[in-house]
Amino acid sequence: MPHHAEMDTSAPSPFVNGETLKMFPGRRVRTVVQVQHNEGGVLLGLSTDGHQLTIRGATGAPEPPHYIEVIGIADSSLSIRAESCTDFGENFDGVAFNGLCKLANDKYKYLFL
C-alpha cells in the first residue's frame, strides 16, 4: 500500500510558511514561495520567511522570480508534494502573507481551520 494512502487529507489546508510547515507532517497545506529554480518537476522556492523549500510535482510552474501558491502534502519540514500550483506573478507581498501564516497558526487559528 502506498505511504500517502494513510495521510489525512480531509481537514482544511492550513496556511504555512517555512517555519510552520513542520507542524503539519502528512497534512495538506498551502503556502506561497518565490521560485528560485525549477527542473524536472522539482522546484526550489524561497518561503516568505526565508526558508528554502523543495516542491515536488510542480508541473507547469513559472520561472524565477515569480511567486506561486502551492497546495499539497507536507512531505517533511522543508518539502511539499504539490497537488496544485498557481502563478501569483512577480509582485507579491511576502511580508503580509508571512503575517497571515503567523496569525493562522497562533491565537487566531480557529478562524482558519
PDB file as gemmi writes it, atoms N, CA and C in Angstrom:
CRYST1    1.000    1.000    1.000  90.00  90.00  90.00 P 1                      
ATOM      1  N   MET A   1       0.853  -1.191   0.000  1.00  0.00           N  
ATOM      2  CA  MET A   1       0.000   0.000   0.000  1.00  0.00           C  
ATOM      3  C   MET A   1       0.893   1.248   0.000  1.00  0.00           C  
ATOM      4  N   PRO A   2       0.639   2.224  -0.882  1.00  0.00           N  
ATOM      5  CA  PRO A   2       1.462   3.429  -0.913  1.00  0.00           C  
ATOM      6  C   PRO A   2       1.356   4.203   0.409  1.00  0.00           C  
ATOM      7  N   HIS A   3       2.438   4.853   0.754  1.00  0.00           N  
ATOM      8  CA  HIS A   3       2.503   5.595   2.013  1.00  0.00           C  
ATOM      9  C   HIS A   3       1.436   6.695   2.086  1.00  0.00           C  
ATOM     10  N   HIS A   4       1.197   7.387   0.966  1.00  0.00           N  
ATOM     11  CA  HIS A   4       0.266   8.519   1.006  1.00  0.00           C  
ATOM     12  C   HIS A   4      -1.182   8.116   1.263  1.00  0.00           C  
ATOM     13  N   ALA A   5      -1.503   6.841   1.168  1.00  0.00           N  
ATOM     14  CA  ALA A   5      -2.875   6.394   1.403  1.00  0.00           C  
ATOM     15  C   ALA A   5      -3.309   6.609   2.850  1.00  0.00           C  
ATOM     16  N   GLU A   6      -2.352   6.724   3.766  1.00  0.00           N  
ATOM     17  CA  GLU A   6      -2.666   6.886   5.176  1.00  0.00           C  
ATOM     18  C   GLU A   6      -2.728   8.349   5.611  1.00  0.00           C  
ATOM     19  N   MET A   7      -2.436   9.268   4.705  1.00  0.00           N  
ATOM     20  CA  MET A   7      -2.363  10.672   5.087  1.00  0.00           C  
ATOM     21  C   MET A   7      -3.746  11.278   5.278  1.00  0.00           C  
ATOM     22  N   ASP A   8      -3.822  12.177   6.228  1.00  0.00           N  
ATOM     23  CA  ASP A   8      -5.085  12.873   6.498  1.00  0.00           C  
ATOM     24  C   ASP A   8      -5.234  14.015   5.513  1.00  0.00           C  
ATOM     25  N   THR A   9      -6.194  13.924   4.604  1.00  0.00           N  
ATOM     26  CA  THR A   9      -6.412  14.995   3.634  1.00  0.00           C  
ATOM     27  C   THR A   9      -7.834  15.545   3.729  1.00  0.00           C  
ATOM     28  N   SER A  10      -8.526  15.247   4.812  1.00  0.00           N  
ATOM     29  CA  SER A  10      -9.925  15.654   4.930  1.00  0.00           C  
ATOM     30  C   SER A  10     -10.098  17.038   5.553  1.00  0.00           C  
ATOM     31  N   ALA A  11      -9.127  17.506   6.326  1.00  0.00           N  
ATOM     32  CA  ALA A  11      -9.245  18.787   7.024  1.00  0.00           C  
ATOM     33  C   ALA A  11      -8.892  19.942   6.089  1.00  0.00           C  
ATOM     34  N   PRO A  12      -9.293  21.172   6.450  1.00  0.00           N  
ATOM     35  CA  PRO A  12      -8.901  22.337   5.653  1.00  0.00           C  
ATOM     36  C   PRO A  12      -7.381  22.448   5.559  1.00  0.00           C  
ATOM     37  N   SER A  13      -6.911  23.110   4.508  1.00  0.00           N  
ATOM     38  CA  SER A  13      -5.476  23.268   4.296  1.00  0.00           C  
ATOM     39  C   SER A  13      -4.958  24.488   5.051  1.00  0.00           C  
ATOM     40  N   PRO A  14      -4.140  24.289   6.096  1.00  0.00           N  
ATOM     41  CA  PRO A  14      -3.625  25.440   6.834  1.00  0.00           C  
ATOM     42  C   PRO A  14      -2.637  26.246   5.998  1.00  0.00           C  
ATOM     43  N   PHE A  15      -2.619  27.553   6.217  1.00  0.00           N  
ATOM     44  CA  PHE A  15      -1.616  28.430   5.614  1.00  0.00           C  
ATOM     45  C   PHE A  15      -0.314  28.238   6.379  1.00  0.00           C  
ATOM     46  N   VAL A  16       0.778  27.969   5.659  1.00  0.00           N  
ATOM     47  CA  VAL A  16       2.059  27.774   6.322  1.00  0.00           C  
ATOM     48  C   VAL A  16       3.147  28.592   5.648  1.00  0.00           C  
ATOM     49  N   ASN A  17       4.193  28.881   6.430  1.00  0.00           N  
ATOM     50  CA  ASN A  17       5.428  29.409   5.875  1.00  0.00           C  
ATOM     51  C   ASN A  17       6.506  28.373   6.170  1.00  0.00           C  
ATOM     52  N   GLY A  18       7.771  28.715   5.951  1.00  0.00           N  
ATOM     53  CA  GLY A  18       8.839  27.743   6.180  1.00  0.00           C  
ATOM     54  C   GLY A  18       8.927  27.285   7.622  1.00  0.00           C  
ATOM     55  N   GLU A  19       8.654  28.180   8.550  1.00  0.00           N  
ATOM     56  CA  GLU A  19       8.754  27.853   9.974  1.00  0.00           C  
ATOM     57  C   GLU A  19       7.620  26.937  10.431  1.00  0.00           C  
ATOM     58  N   THR A  20       6.399  27.188   9.968  1.00  0.00           N  
ATOM     59  CA  THR A  20       5.251  26.438  10.467  1.00  0.00           C  
ATOM     60  C   THR A  20       4.949  25.167   9.660  1.00  0.00           C  
ATOM     61  N   LEU A  21       5.611  24.971   8.516  1.00  0.00           N  
ATOM     62  CA  LEU A  21       5.387  23.773   7.701  1.00  0.00           C  
ATOM     63  C   LEU A  21       5.619  22.503   8.516  1.00  0.00           C  
ATOM     64  N   LYS A  22       6.617  22.516   9.388  1.00  0.00           N  
ATOM     65  CA  LYS A  22       6.964  21.314  10.157  1.00  0.00           C  
ATOM     66  C   LYS A  22       5.872  20.896  11.134  1.00  0.00           C  
ATOM     67  N   MET A  23       4.894  21.767  11.392  1.00  0.00           N  
ATOM     68  CA  MET A  23       3.797  21.447  12.308  1.00  0.00           C  
ATOM     69  C   MET A  23       2.752  20.528  11.665  1.00  0.00           C  
ATOM     70  N   PHE A  24       2.858  20.285  10.349  1.00  0.00           N  
ATOM     71  CA  PHE A  24       1.794  19.577   9.625  1.00  0.00           C  
ATOM     72  C   PHE A  24       2.311  18.414   8.775  1.00  0.00           C  
ATOM     73  N   PRO A  25       3.125  17.503   9.330  1.00  0.00           N  
ATOM     74  CA  PRO A  25       3.626  16.391   8.510  1.00  0.00           C  
ATOM     75  C   PRO A  25       2.480  15.500   8.023  1.00  0.00           C  
ATOM     76  N   GLY A  26       2.501  15.179   6.725  1.00  0.00           N  
ATOM     77  CA  GLY A  26       1.471  14.313   6.151  1.00  0.00           C  
ATOM     78  C   GLY A  26       0.142  14.991   5.914  1.00  0.00           C  
ATOM     79  N   ARG A  27       0.042  16.284   6.174  1.00  0.00           N  
ATOM     80  CA  ARG A  27      -1.224  17.023   6.006  1.00  0.00           C  
ATOM     81  C   ARG A  27      -1.172  17.878   4.744  1.00  0.00           C  
ATOM     82  N   ARG A  28      -2.338  18.165   4.211  1.00  0.00           N  
ATOM     83  CA  ARG A  28      -2.429  19.100   3.086  1.00  0.00           C  
ATOM     84  C   ARG A  28      -2.246  20.512   3.637  1.00  0.00           C  
ATOM     85  N   VAL A  29      -1.368  21.265   3.001  1.00  0.00           N  
ATOM     86  CA  VAL A  29      -1.070  22.635   3.411  1.00  0.00           C  
ATOM     87  C   VAL A  29      -1.115  23.544   2.195  1.00  0.00           C  
ATOM     88  N   ARG A  30      -1.119  24.857   2.465  1.00  0.00           N  
ATOM     89  CA  ARG A  30      -0.991  25.826   1.368  1.00  0.00           C  
ATOM     90  C   ARG A  30       0.029  26.868   1.768  1.00  0.00           C  
ATOM     91  N   THR A  31       0.863  27.241   0.804  1.00  0.00           N  
ATOM     92  CA  THR A  31       1.895  28.233   1.065  1.00  0.00           C  
ATOM     93  C   THR A  31       2.187  29.009  -0.207  1.00  0.00           C  
ATOM     94  N   VAL A  32       2.988  30.044  -0.065  1.00  0.00           N  
ATOM     95  CA  VAL A  32       3.469  30.813  -1.209  1.00  0.00           C  
ATOM     96  C   VAL A  32       4.990  30.820  -1.147  1.00  0.00           C  
ATOM     97  N   VAL A  33       5.627  30.506  -2.278  1.00  0.00           N  
ATOM     98  CA  VAL A  33       7.082  30.574  -2.369  1.00  0.00           C  
ATOM     99  C   VAL A  33       7.473  31.379  -3.597  1.00  0.00           C  
ATOM    100  N   GLN A  34       8.674  31.954  -3.529  1.00  0.00           N  
ATOM    101  CA  GLN A  34       9.238  32.611  -4.708  1.00  0.00           C  
ATOM    102  C   GLN A  34      10.109  31.583  -5.418  1.00  0.00           C  
ATOM    103  N   VAL A  35       9.814  31.347  -6.689  1.00  0.00           N  
ATOM    104  CA  VAL A  35      10.539  30.345  -7.470  1.00  0.00           C  
ATOM    105  C   VAL A  35      12.011  30.749  -7.574  1.00  0.00           C  
ATOM    106  N   GLN A  36      12.902  29.808  -7.219  1.00  0.00           N  
ATOM    107  CA  GLN A  36      14.340  30.036  -7.381  1.00  0.00           C  
ATOM    108  C   GLN A  36      14.907  29.195  -8.511  1.00  0.00           C  
ATOM    109  N   HIS A  37      14.430  27.948  -8.610  1.00  0.00           N  
ATOM    110  CA  HIS A  37      14.946  27.023  -9.610  1.00  0.00           C  
ATOM    111  C   HIS A  37      13.874  25.966  -9.857  1.00  0.00           C  
ATOM    112  N   ASN A  38      13.702  25.586 -11.113  1.00  0.00           N  
ATOM    113  CA  ASN A  38      12.685  24.587 -11.448  1.00  0.00           C  
ATOM    114  C   ASN A  38      13.251  23.668 -12.501  1.00  0.00           C  
ATOM    115  N   GLU A  39      13.398  22.392 -12.156  1.00  0.00           N  
ATOM    116  CA  GLU A  39      13.955  21.442 -13.112  1.00  0.00           C  
ATOM    117  C   GLU A  39      13.308  20.083 -12.931  1.00  0.00           C  
ATOM    118  N   GLY A  40      12.725  19.588 -13.991  1.00  0.00           N  
ATOM    119  CA  GLY A  40      12.168  18.240 -13.983  1.00  0.00           C  
ATOM    120  C   GLY A  40      11.065  18.021 -12.963  1.00  0.00           C  
ATOM    121  N   GLY A  41      10.240  19.037 -12.730  1.00  0.00           N  
ATOM    122  CA  GLY A  41       9.129  18.889 -11.792  1.00  0.00           C  
ATOM    123  C   GLY A  41       9.521  19.048 -10.334  1.00  0.00           C  
ATOM    124  N   VAL A  42      10.812  19.337 -10.064  1.00  0.00           N  
ATOM    125  CA  VAL A  42      11.250  19.630  -8.705  1.00  0.00           C  
ATOM    126  C   VAL A  42      11.633  21.099  -8.649  1.00  0.00           C  
ATOM    127  N   LEU A  43      10.924  21.819  -7.800  1.00  0.00           N  
ATOM    128  CA  LEU A  43      11.102  23.264  -7.721  1.00  0.00           C  
ATOM    129  C   LEU A  43      11.737  23.627  -6.379  1.00  0.00           C  
ATOM    130  N   LEU A  44      12.703  24.522  -6.416  1.00  0.00           N  
ATOM    131  CA  LEU A  44      13.242  25.098  -5.188  1.00  0.00           C  
ATOM    132  C   LEU A  44      12.641  26.482  -5.064  1.00  0.00           C  
ATOM    133  N   GLY A  45      12.033  26.755  -3.913  1.00  0.00           N  
ATOM    134  CA  GLY A  45      11.389  28.038  -3.696  1.00  0.00           C  
ATOM    135  C   GLY A  45      11.760  28.618  -2.352  1.00  0.00           C  
ATOM    136  N   LEU A  46      11.738  29.930  -2.269  1.00  0.00           N  
ATOM    137  CA  LEU A  46      12.038  30.626  -1.027  1.00  0.00           C  
ATOM    138  C   LEU A  46      10.723  31.007  -0.356  1.00  0.00           C  
ATOM    139  N   SER A  47      10.522  30.516   0.868  1.00  0.00           N  
ATOM    140  CA  SER A  47       9.293  30.849   1.593  1.00  0.00           C  
ATOM    141  C   SER A  47       9.321  32.314   2.003  1.00  0.00           C  
ATOM    142  N   THR A  48       8.179  32.830   2.414  1.00  0.00           N  
ATOM    143  CA  THR A  48       8.077  34.252   2.770  1.00  0.00           C  
ATOM    144  C   THR A  48       8.861  34.595   4.027  1.00  0.00           C  
ATOM    145  N   ASP A  49       9.297  33.566   4.782  1.00  0.00           N  
ATOM    146  CA  ASP A  49      10.131  33.819   5.960  1.00  0.00           C  
ATOM    147  C   ASP A  49      11.565  33.335   5.757  1.00  0.00           C  
ATOM    148  N   GLY A  50      11.958  33.143   4.482  1.00  0.00           N  
ATOM    149  CA  GLY A  50      13.359  32.911   4.172  1.00  0.00           C  
ATOM    150  C   GLY A  50      13.861  31.476   4.191  1.00  0.00           C  
ATOM    151  N   HIS A  51      12.973  30.480   4.243  1.00  0.00           N  
ATOM    152  CA  HIS A  51      13.385  29.077   4.207  1.00  0.00           C  
ATOM    153  C   HIS A  51      13.361  28.575   2.769  1.00  0.00           C  
ATOM    154  N   GLN A  52      14.346  27.762   2.400  1.00  0.00           N  
ATOM    155  CA  GLN A  52      14.322  27.157   1.078  1.00  0.00           C  
ATOM    156  C   GLN A  52      13.512  25.868   1.142  1.00  0.00           C  
ATOM    157  N   LEU A  53      12.449  25.793   0.350  1.00  0.00           N  
ATOM    158  CA  LEU A  53      11.562  24.636   0.337  1.00  0.00           C  
ATOM    159  C   LEU A  53      11.683  23.904  -0.989  1.00  0.00           C  
ATOM    160  N   THR A  54      11.553  22.596  -0.933  1.00  0.00           N  
ATOM    161  CA  THR A  54      11.529  21.766  -2.134  1.00  0.00           C  
ATOM    162  C   THR A  54      10.072  21.417  -2.428  1.00  0.00           C  
ATOM    163  N   ILE A  55       9.650  21.698  -3.653  1.00  0.00           N  
ATOM    164  CA  ILE A  55       8.275  21.412  -4.075  1.00  0.00           C  
ATOM    165  C   ILE A  55       8.362  20.352  -5.168  1.00  0.00           C  
ATOM    166  N   ARG A  56       7.855  19.156  -4.889  1.00  0.00           N  
ATOM    167  CA  ARG A  56       7.867  18.082  -5.890  1.00  0.00           C  
ATOM    168  C   ARG A  56       6.537  18.067  -6.638  1.00  0.00           C  
ATOM    169  N   GLY A  57       6.602  17.744  -7.927  1.00  0.00           N  
ATOM    170  CA  GLY A  57       5.385  17.662  -8.729  1.00  0.00           C  
ATOM    171  C   GLY A  57       4.839  19.009  -9.147  1.00  0.00           C  
ATOM    172  N   ALA A  58       5.712  20.021  -9.173  1.00  0.00           N  
ATOM    173  CA  ALA A  58       5.281  21.386  -9.532  1.00  0.00           C  
ATOM    174  C   ALA A  58       5.315  21.558 -11.042  1.00  0.00           C  
ATOM    175  N   THR A  59       4.500  20.778 -11.741  1.00  0.00           N  
ATOM    176  CA  THR A  59       4.490  20.841 -13.200  1.00  0.00           C  
ATOM    177  C   THR A  59       3.841  22.139 -13.661  1.00  0.00           C  
ATOM    178  N   GLY A  60       4.422  22.737 -14.678  1.00  0.00           N  
ATOM    179  CA  GLY A  60       3.878  23.961 -15.243  1.00  0.00           C  
ATOM    180  C   GLY A  60       4.114  25.200 -14.410  1.00  0.00           C  
ATOM    181  N   ALA A  61       5.002  25.122 -13.422  1.00  0.00           N  
ATOM    182  CA  ALA A  61       5.287  26.291 -12.591  1.00  0.00           C  
ATOM    183  C   ALA A  61       6.074  27.317 -13.407  1.00  0.00           C  
ATOM    184  N   PRO A  62       5.900  28.605 -13.101  1.00  0.00           N  
ATOM    185  CA  PRO A  62       6.595  29.658 -13.846  1.00  0.00           C  
ATOM    186  C   PRO A  62       8.078  29.721 -13.483  1.00  0.00           C  
ATOM    187  N   GLU A  63       8.794  30.550 -14.214  1.00  0.00           N  
ATOM    188  CA  GLU A  63      10.229  30.747 -13.984  1.00  0.00           C  
ATOM    189  C   GLU A  63      10.465  31.757 -12.862  1.00  0.00           C  
ATOM    190  N   PRO A  64      11.688  31.762 -12.290  1.00  0.00           N  
ATOM    191  CA  PRO A  64      12.049  32.789 -11.306  1.00  0.00           C  
ATOM    192  C   PRO A  64      11.914  34.171 -11.941  1.00  0.00           C  
ATOM    193  N   PRO A  65      11.593  35.225 -11.209  1.00  0.00           N  
ATOM    194  CA  PRO A  65      11.388  35.288  -9.758  1.00  0.00           C  
ATOM    195  C   PRO A  65       9.909  35.247  -9.365  1.00  0.00           C  
ATOM    196  N   HIS A  66       9.075  34.577 -10.155  1.00  0.00           N  
ATOM    197  CA  HIS A  66       7.638  34.532  -9.859  1.00  0.00           C  
ATOM    198  C   HIS A  66       7.354  33.896  -8.498  1.00  0.00           C  
ATOM    199  N   TYR A  67       6.255  34.326  -7.905  1.00  0.00           N  
ATOM    200  CA  TYR A  67       5.726  33.700  -6.692  1.00  0.00           C  
ATOM    201  C   TYR A  67       4.631  32.733  -7.104  1.00  0.00           C  
ATOM    202  N   ILE A  68       4.542  31.603  -6.413  1.00  0.00           N  
ATOM    203  CA  ILE A  68       3.461  30.657  -6.669  1.00  0.00           C  
ATOM    204  C   ILE A  68       2.821  30.244  -5.353  1.00  0.00           C  
ATOM    205  N   GLU A  69       1.510  30.025  -5.426  1.00  0.00           N  
ATOM    206  CA  GLU A  69       0.829  29.383  -4.308  1.00  0.00           C  
ATOM    207  C   GLU A  69       0.870  27.885  -4.573  1.00  0.00           C  
ATOM    208  N   VAL A  70       1.246  27.137  -3.544  1.00  0.00           N  
ATOM    209  CA  VAL A  70       1.326  25.686  -3.640  1.00  0.00           C  
ATOM    210  C   VAL A  70       0.342  25.089  -2.642  1.00  0.00           C  
ATOM    211  N   ILE A  71      -0.483  24.168  -3.118  1.00  0.00           N  
ATOM    212  CA  ILE A  71      -1.328  23.368  -2.235  1.00  0.00           C  
ATOM    213  C   ILE A  71      -0.877  21.928  -2.419  1.00  0.00           C  
ATOM    214  N   GLY A  72      -0.543  21.265  -1.310  1.00  0.00           N  
ATOM    215  CA  GLY A  72      -0.067  19.899  -1.408  1.00  0.00           C  
ATOM    216  C   GLY A  72       0.168  19.295  -0.038  1.00  0.00           C  
ATOM    217  N   ILE A  73       0.768  18.124  -0.040  1.00  0.00           N  
ATOM    218  CA  ILE A  73       1.000  17.370   1.192  1.00  0.00           C  
ATOM    219  C   ILE A  73       2.411  17.668   1.709  1.00  0.00           C  
ATOM    220  N   ALA A  74       2.511  18.017   2.978  1.00  0.00           N  
ATOM    221  CA  ALA A  74       3.807  18.266   3.609  1.00  0.00           C  
ATOM    222  C   ALA A  74       4.545  16.942   3.748  1.00  0.00           C  
ATOM    223  N   ASP A  75       5.591  16.755   2.945  1.00  0.00           N  
ATOM    224  CA  ASP A  75       6.391  15.528   2.991  1.00  0.00           C  
ATOM    225  C   ASP A  75       7.358  15.530   4.164  1.00  0.00           C  
ATOM    226  N   SER A  76       7.913  16.696   4.438  1.00  0.00           N  
ATOM    227  CA  SER A  76       8.882  16.838   5.529  1.00  0.00           C  
ATOM    228  C   SER A  76       8.834  18.285   5.995  1.00  0.00           C  
ATOM    229  N   SER A  77       9.770  18.647   6.872  1.00  0.00           N  
ATOM    230  CA  SER A  77       9.762  20.015   7.391  1.00  0.00           C  
ATOM    231  C   SER A  77      10.152  21.036   6.327  1.00  0.00           C  
ATOM    232  N   LEU A  78      10.730  20.583   5.203  1.00  0.00           N  
ATOM    233  CA  LEU A  78      11.137  21.521   4.162  1.00  0.00           C  
ATOM    234  C   LEU A  78      10.704  21.089   2.764  1.00  0.00           C  
ATOM    235  N   SER A  79       9.728  20.178   2.669  1.00  0.00           N  
ATOM    236  CA  SER A  79       9.286  19.786   1.333  1.00  0.00           C  
ATOM    237  C   SER A  79       7.788  19.508   1.288  1.00  0.00           C  
ATOM    238  N   ILE A  80       7.222  19.788   0.114  1.00  0.00           N  
ATOM    239  CA  ILE A  80       5.791  19.614  -0.139  1.00  0.00           C  
ATOM    240  C   ILE A  80       5.633  18.866  -1.459  1.00  0.00           C  
ATOM    241  N   ARG A  81       4.720  17.911  -1.483  1.00  0.00           N  
ATOM    242  CA  ARG A  81       4.339  17.228  -2.719  1.00  0.00           C  
ATOM    243  C   ARG A  81       3.120  17.958  -3.270  1.00  0.00           C  
ATOM    244  N   ALA A  82       3.331  18.715  -4.334  1.00  0.00           N  
ATOM    245  CA  ALA A  82       2.308  19.626  -4.854  1.00  0.00           C  
ATOM    246  C   ALA A  82       1.143  18.892  -5.486  1.00  0.00           C  
ATOM    247  N   GLU A  83      -0.054  19.389  -5.207  1.00  0.00           N  
ATOM    248  CA  GLU A  83      -1.259  18.953  -5.906  1.00  0.00           C  
ATOM    249  C   GLU A  83      -1.687  20.022  -6.905  1.00  0.00           C  
ATOM    250  N   SER A  84      -1.436  21.293  -6.550  1.00  0.00           N  
ATOM    251  CA  SER A  84      -1.720  22.386  -7.482  1.00  0.00           C  
ATOM    252  C   SER A  84      -0.775  23.545  -7.211  1.00  0.00           C  
ATOM    253  N   CYS A  85      -0.469  24.269  -8.273  1.00  0.00           N  
ATOM    254  CA  CYS A  85       0.375  25.465  -8.194  1.00  0.00           C  
ATOM    255  C   CYS A  85      -0.326  26.580  -8.966  1.00  0.00           C  
ATOM    256  N   THR A  86      -0.355  27.769  -8.376  1.00  0.00           N  
ATOM    257  CA  THR A  86      -0.969  28.921  -9.026  1.00  0.00           C  
ATOM    258  C   THR A  86       0.058  30.040  -9.116  1.00  0.00           C  
ATOM    259  N   ASP A  87       0.248  30.579 -10.306  1.00  0.00           N  
ATOM    260  CA  ASP A  87       1.205  31.667 -10.517  1.00  0.00           C  
ATOM    261  C   ASP A  87       0.640  32.961  -9.933  1.00  0.00           C  
ATOM    262  N   PHE A  88       1.366  33.556  -8.996  1.00  0.00           N  
ATOM    263  CA  PHE A  88       0.970  34.839  -8.404  1.00  0.00           C  
ATOM    264  C   PHE A  88       1.770  36.004  -8.987  1.00  0.00           C  
ATOM    265  N   GLY A  89       2.565  35.755 -10.035  1.00  0.00           N  
ATOM    266  CA  GLY A  89       3.323  36.819 -10.680  1.00  0.00           C  
ATOM    267  C   GLY A  89       4.567  37.210  -9.894  1.00  0.00           C  
ATOM    268  N   GLU A  90       5.177  38.336 -10.301  1.00  0.00           N  
ATOM    269  CA  GLU A  90       6.431  38.768  -9.680  1.00  0.00           C  
ATOM    270  C   GLU A  90       6.216  39.702  -8.507  1.00  0.00           C  
ATOM    271  N   ASN A  91       5.036  40.292  -8.400  1.00  0.00           N  
ATOM    272  CA  ASN A  91       4.773  41.268  -7.331  1.00  0.00           C  
ATOM    273  C   ASN A  91       3.804  40.664  -6.328  1.00  0.00           C  
ATOM    274  N   PHE A  92       4.349  40.193  -5.227  1.00  0.00           N  
ATOM    275  CA  PHE A  92       3.541  39.572  -4.187  1.00  0.00           C  
ATOM    276  C   PHE A  92       4.057  40.064  -2.847  1.00  0.00           C  
ATOM    277  N   ASP A  93       3.165  40.383  -1.936  1.00  0.00           N  
ATOM    278  CA  ASP A  93       3.568  40.902  -0.629  1.00  0.00           C  
ATOM    279  C   ASP A  93       3.863  39.744   0.321  1.00  0.00           C  
ATOM    280  N   GLY A  94       5.098  39.280   0.295  1.00  0.00           N  
ATOM    281  CA  GLY A  94       5.515  38.172   1.137  1.00  0.00           C  
ATOM    282  C   GLY A  94       5.429  38.484   2.614  1.00  0.00           C  
ATOM    283  N   VAL A  95       5.662  39.740   2.978  1.00  0.00           N  
ATOM    284  CA  VAL A  95       5.602  40.138   4.391  1.00  0.00           C  
ATOM    285  C   VAL A  95       4.175  39.978   4.921  1.00  0.00           C  
ATOM    286  N   ALA A  96       3.200  40.401   4.126  1.00  0.00           N  
ATOM    287  CA  ALA A  96       1.798  40.262   4.542  1.00  0.00           C  
ATOM    288  C   ALA A  96       1.401  38.791   4.650  1.00  0.00           C  
ATOM    289  N   PHE A  97       1.816  37.973   3.680  1.00  0.00           N  
ATOM    290  CA  PHE A  97       1.485  36.548   3.732  1.00  0.00           C  
ATOM    291  C   PHE A  97       2.133  35.899   4.951  1.00  0.00           C  
ATOM    292  N   ASN A  98       3.371  36.290   5.245  1.00  0.00           N  
ATOM    293  CA  ASN A  98       4.058  35.738   6.410  1.00  0.00           C  
ATOM    294  C   ASN A  98       3.299  36.098   7.692  1.00  0.00           C  
ATOM    295  N   GLY A  99       2.779  37.326   7.766  1.00  0.00           N  
ATOM    296  CA  GLY A  99       1.963  37.727   8.911  1.00  0.00           C  
ATOM    297  C   GLY A  99       0.701  36.896   9.017  1.00  0.00           C  
ATOM    298  N   LEU A 100       0.072  36.613   7.868  1.00  0.00           N  
ATOM    299  CA  LEU A 100      -1.117  35.764   7.836  1.00  0.00           C  
ATOM    300  C   LEU A 100      -0.797  34.374   8.383  1.00  0.00           C  
ATOM    301  N   CYS A 101       0.345  33.820   7.985  1.00  0.00           N  
ATOM    302  CA  CYS A 101       0.747  32.484   8.468  1.00  0.00           C  
ATOM    303  C   CYS A 101       0.910  32.479   9.981  1.00  0.00           C  
ATOM    304  N   LYS A 102       1.484  33.536  10.510  1.00  0.00           N  
ATOM    305  CA  LYS A 102       1.675  33.609  11.966  1.00  0.00           C  
ATOM    306  C   LYS A 102       0.326  33.660  12.680  1.00  0.00           C  
ATOM    307  N   LEU A 103      -0.591  34.471  12.186  1.00  0.00           N  
ATOM    308  CA  LEU A 103      -1.925  34.564  12.794  1.00  0.00           C  
ATOM    309  C   LEU A 103      -2.691  33.250  12.659  1.00  0.00           C  
ATOM    310  N   ALA A 104      -2.568  32.617  11.493  1.00  0.00           N  
ATOM    311  CA  ALA A 104      -3.340  31.403  11.208  1.00  0.00           C  
ATOM    312  C   ALA A 104      -2.869  30.206  12.026  1.00  0.00           C  
ATOM    313  N   ASN A 105      -1.693  30.307  12.615  1.00  0.00           N  
ATOM    314  CA  ASN A 105      -1.157  29.188  13.393  1.00  0.00           C  
ATOM    315  C   ASN A 105      -0.922  29.565  14.842  1.00  0.00           C  
ATOM    316  N   ASP A 106      -1.527  30.675  15.269  1.00  0.00           N  
ATOM    317  CA  ASP A 106      -1.332  31.122  16.644  1.00  0.00           C  
ATOM    318  C   ASP A 106      -2.701  31.394  17.266  1.00  0.00           C  
ATOM    319  N   LYS A 107      -2.873  32.570  17.842  1.00  0.00           N  
ATOM    320  CA  LYS A 107      -4.092  32.825  18.613  1.00  0.00           C  
ATOM    321  C   LYS A 107      -5.357  32.939  17.760  1.00  0.00           C  
ATOM    322  N   TYR A 108      -5.240  33.146  16.444  1.00  0.00           N  
ATOM    323  CA  TYR A 108      -6.421  33.218  15.593  1.00  0.00           C  
ATOM    324  C   TYR A 108      -6.610  31.953  14.763  1.00  0.00           C  
ATOM    325  N   LYS A 109      -5.983  30.877  15.185  1.00  0.00           N  
ATOM    326  CA  LYS A 109      -6.039  29.609  14.466  1.00  0.00           C  
ATOM    327  C   LYS A 109      -7.478  29.169  14.181  1.00  0.00           C  
ATOM    328  N   TYR A 110      -8.371  29.383  15.133  1.00  0.00           N  
ATOM    329  CA  TYR A 110      -9.767  28.943  15.000  1.00  0.00           C  
ATOM    330  C   TYR A 110     -10.474  29.608  13.820  1.00  0.00           C  
ATOM    331  N   LEU A 111     -10.013  30.752  13.359  1.00  0.00           N  
ATOM    332  CA  LEU A 111     -10.631  31.442  12.222  1.00  0.00           C  
ATOM    333  C   LEU A 111     -10.296  30.762  10.897  1.00  0.00           C  
ATOM    334  N   PHE A 112      -9.206  30.000  10.881  1.00  0.00           N  
ATOM    335  CA  PHE A 112      -8.700  29.450   9.626  1.00  0.00           C  
ATOM    336  C   PHE A 112      -8.917  27.959   9.474  1.00  0.00           C  
ATOM    337  N   LEU A 113      -9.266  27.260  10.543  1.00  0.00           N  
ATOM    338  CA  LEU A 113      -9.422  25.804  10.452  1.00  0.00           C  
ATOM    339  C   LEU A 113     -10.856  25.368  10.696  1.00  0.00           C  
TER     340      LEU A 113                                                      
END                                                                             
